[in-house]
């Protein structure tokens, strides 16, 4: 064995700790359920969940307990409040004061009793006619009725949930105004021939002389095209594709010229340099 420092240190042996003795939580005397040990001569195992018939378990107490005692026979006045026993003492039914009282009052039903059931040979009463005008009576009662009093408590606006907050309808109005302004701006840009992404800083206004010259030139062009178009107006039967194509081209050209003239007539006219 090689030399080591651990061999020089004395070793104290560990004393084993004895655990507490095991004790079952079940009753050691109790018979196991379903066990057949010691069940000779019976069909029910010991400890089985079988109810045993106890005394007076089916037809009441035993007969001997119900038999009357001959010495305890019923005596006169023992079941009443005013009578006395046969011997006249207190134990036999009452005292001298109770014997002087009159009979007990008859029992009466509280409230009104229901009407009797009609007999078999009873005939119902018919032919009763009322002269009352229920419509008028109802209207009069409604008119003369006192209105119900309603207690209106003063409203404390400081305790409301939306106190100090911007109302929701104002936010809706602001959004509608913003949307309308955007639509107006877009419409103005379309009328001026601008795209949505164009910047107004890079545009300049067309000079009045140039605008007038362009306007006169477009009107002269429109007169020339319209004159040619009017010469074809009498042609009702366009039997060739060439005639039909020329007519459509002239109509398209006239519409374009009219649109350009309408834009130039509106001032100011902005152009991109």
XYZ file of C-alpha atoms in Angstrom:
273
model
C 0.000 0.000 0.000
C 1.557 3.356 -0.925
C 2.219 5.886 1.806
C -0.398 8.647 2.089
C -1.334 11.369 4.530
C -4.826 9.883 4.988
C -3.356 6.857 6.787
C -1.959 9.123 9.523
C -5.308 10.816 10.265
C -7.358 8.766 12.753
C -10.645 7.645 11.248
C -13.748 7.780 13.460
C -16.241 5.093 12.449
C -19.787 6.270 11.670
C -22.377 5.078 14.122
C -25.511 4.033 12.164
C -28.645 5.848 13.231
C -31.502 3.505 13.931
C -34.718 4.686 12.227
C -37.986 4.600 14.142
C -39.837 1.335 14.136
C -42.345 0.963 11.327
C -45.927 0.934 12.435
C -48.730 0.390 9.968
C -51.584 2.847 9.897
C -54.074 0.014 9.391
C -55.714 -1.875 12.236
C -53.831 -5.154 12.733
C -56.908 -6.775 14.314
C -59.271 -5.891 11.448
C -60.161 -8.747 9.131
C -59.111 -8.352 5.525
C -61.943 -7.607 3.145
C -62.776 -10.584 0.942
C -60.673 -13.005 2.974
C -61.928 -16.629 3.097
C -59.988 -17.635 6.195
C -62.299 -18.787 8.961
C -65.403 -18.581 6.731
C -66.268 -22.262 6.903
C -70.007 -22.943 6.874
C -71.100 -19.560 5.440
C -71.505 -18.014 1.998
C -70.412 -14.553 3.098
C -66.710 -13.889 3.580
C -65.623 -12.295 6.805
C -65.301 -8.535 6.454
C -67.461 -8.329 3.324
C -69.704 -5.287 2.895
C -72.937 -7.096 3.750
C -75.632 -5.352 5.746
C -76.992 -7.348 8.617
C -80.625 -7.047 9.548
C -80.872 -5.371 12.880
C -83.754 -5.594 15.297
C -86.893 -3.797 14.005
C -85.143 -3.067 10.727
C -88.013 -3.978 8.412
C -91.446 -3.921 10.141
C -90.928 -1.423 12.938
C -90.322 -2.079 16.636
C -90.915 -5.499 18.129
C -94.449 -6.610 18.895
C -93.764 -6.697 22.628
C -93.023 -2.962 22.611
C -96.414 -2.183 21.019
C -98.513 -4.075 23.501
C -100.550 -1.921 25.887
C -99.908 -1.997 29.560
C -103.108 -3.026 31.412
C -102.224 -0.746 34.288
C -102.022 2.332 32.007
C -105.568 2.496 30.650
C -107.218 5.652 29.269
C -108.937 7.752 31.899
C -111.627 10.365 31.530
C -110.397 13.886 30.659
C -106.736 12.953 30.223
C -106.755 13.936 26.506
C -108.512 17.318 26.948
C -107.423 20.672 28.314
C -110.398 21.262 30.638
C -111.131 17.782 31.961
C -109.714 16.199 35.070
C -108.694 12.694 35.804
C -110.723 10.121 37.615
C -109.063 10.969 40.887
C -109.334 14.788 40.353
C -105.637 15.515 41.041
C -103.281 17.624 38.883
C -101.485 14.662 37.344
C -104.683 13.068 36.100
C -105.650 15.853 33.685
C -105.930 19.361 35.175
C -106.509 21.527 38.211
C -109.497 23.283 39.727
C -109.025 26.482 37.686
C -108.961 24.649 34.376
C -112.178 22.798 35.265
C -114.093 26.096 35.619
C -113.209 27.284 32.071
C -115.705 26.875 29.253
C -115.269 24.795 26.114
C -112.479 25.591 23.676
C -113.399 28.086 20.895
C -114.212 26.667 17.503
C -111.505 26.839 14.847
C -112.009 29.429 12.104
C -110.112 29.824 8.824
C -108.316 33.144 8.386
C -109.514 35.240 5.436
C -112.373 34.568 3.052
C -113.138 31.077 1.904
C -113.457 30.137 -1.735
C -116.824 29.991 -3.411
C -118.556 26.651 -3.538
C -118.232 24.492 -6.614
C -121.365 24.781 -8.794
C -123.608 21.759 -8.772
C -124.335 19.636 -11.777
C -127.869 20.960 -12.315
C -126.927 24.665 -11.878
C -127.327 26.817 -15.037
C -124.933 29.704 -15.759
C -126.294 33.242 -15.766
C -126.486 34.556 -19.351
C -127.782 37.643 -21.114
C -126.009 40.197 -18.935
C -125.212 43.289 -21.028
C -123.203 46.238 -19.756
C -123.955 49.762 -20.977
C -120.546 51.100 -19.949
C -118.307 52.547 -22.688
C -114.938 51.121 -21.774
C -113.089 53.110 -24.474
C -114.329 56.431 -23.105
C -113.801 55.340 -19.516
C -110.235 54.288 -20.276
C -109.531 57.598 -22.037
C -110.950 59.592 -19.110
C -108.919 57.594 -16.593
C -105.767 58.156 -18.639
C -106.362 61.910 -18.955
C -107.200 62.422 -15.288
C -104.427 60.164 -14.028
C -101.763 61.888 -11.954
C -98.356 61.589 -13.637
C -95.792 59.613 -11.778
C -93.306 61.725 -9.938
C -89.734 61.191 -11.031
C -86.968 62.296 -8.720
C -84.227 63.752 -10.920
C -80.936 63.932 -9.114
C -78.501 66.659 -10.211
C -75.812 65.296 -12.511
C -72.235 65.829 -11.394
C -70.257 66.175 -14.617
C -66.956 66.043 -12.749
C -67.565 62.387 -11.895
C -68.280 61.280 -15.474
C -65.872 58.833 -17.099
C -65.171 61.023 -20.133
C -64.631 64.231 -18.145
C -61.623 66.167 -19.444
C -61.228 63.941 -22.533
C -61.658 64.872 -26.182
C -65.066 63.643 -27.398
C -65.052 60.880 -29.979
C -67.197 62.840 -32.410
C -64.547 65.583 -32.630
C -61.963 63.033 -33.739
C -64.371 61.796 -36.404
C -65.002 65.361 -37.602
C -61.256 66.037 -37.823
C -60.672 62.855 -39.839
C -63.516 63.769 -42.215
C -62.105 67.278 -42.714
C -58.633 65.861 -43.439
C -60.070 63.396 -45.937
C -62.103 66.120 -47.684
C -59.052 68.394 -47.936
C -57.046 65.560 -49.494
C -59.813 64.916 -52.031
C -60.003 68.628 -52.920
C -56.219 68.805 -53.335
C -56.266 65.737 -55.591
C -59.106 67.186 -57.676
C -57.227 70.476 -58.126
C -54.100 68.612 -59.201
C -56.068 66.591 -61.728
C -57.632 69.743 -63.152
C -54.208 71.358 -63.439
C -52.689 68.261 -65.058
C -50.376 67.392 -62.162
C -49.542 63.976 -60.822
C -49.929 63.076 -57.192
C -46.184 62.970 -56.528
C -45.295 66.205 -58.345
C -43.686 68.991 -56.393
C -45.079 72.490 -56.812
C -41.647 74.045 -56.246
C -40.362 72.757 -59.620
C -43.271 74.223 -61.610
C -43.564 77.652 -63.170
C -46.473 79.600 -64.609
C -46.914 79.755 -68.380
C -46.638 83.225 -69.842
C -49.834 84.871 -70.982
C -48.577 85.416 -74.548
C -47.553 81.805 -74.953
C -50.844 80.611 -73.451
C -52.810 82.773 -75.902
C -50.810 81.532 -78.896
C -51.307 77.894 -77.880
C -54.996 78.486 -77.323
C -55.467 80.065 -80.784
C -53.485 77.277 -82.420
C -55.556 74.583 -80.714
C -58.806 76.297 -81.713
C -57.628 76.542 -85.328
C -56.688 72.876 -85.265
C -60.091 72.034 -83.842
C -61.840 74.020 -86.621
C -59.882 72.151 -89.302
C -60.630 68.716 -87.843
C -64.257 69.606 -87.191
C -64.680 70.770 -90.827
C -63.441 67.408 -92.102
C -65.662 65.612 -89.590
C -68.749 67.545 -90.701
C -68.141 66.504 -94.307
C -68.535 62.882 -93.197
C -71.642 63.514 -91.092
C -74.005 62.847 -94.025
C -72.553 59.364 -94.485
C -75.094 57.173 -92.769
C -73.892 53.893 -94.185
C -70.239 53.347 -93.316
C -69.683 50.334 -95.551
C -65.886 50.203 -95.364
C -63.437 49.871 -92.482
C -61.501 52.919 -93.702
C -64.497 55.238 -93.332
C -65.303 53.874 -89.889
C -61.679 54.182 -88.725
C -61.349 57.790 -90.007
C -64.565 58.799 -88.249
C -63.415 57.290 -84.924
C -59.995 58.954 -85.216
C -61.587 62.360 -85.841
C -63.927 61.974 -82.861
C -61.018 61.026 -80.597
C -58.927 63.947 -81.908
C -61.771 66.421 -81.357
C -62.268 65.243 -77.762
C -58.550 65.602 -77.031
C -58.447 69.119 -78.509
C -61.495 70.169 -76.505
C -59.878 68.893 -73.293
C -56.625 70.759 -74.014
C -58.495 73.974 -74.815
C -60.451 73.688 -71.556
C -57.215 73.320 -69.557
C -55.559 76.320 -71.247
C -58.587 78.528 -70.655
C -58.172 78.102 -66.885
C -55.535 80.281 -65.273
C -52.913 79.967 -63.991
C -51.332 77.281 -66.188
C -48.324 75.619 -64.529
C -45.689 73.860 -66.600
C -42.515 71.946 -65.772
C -39.387 73.771 -67.004
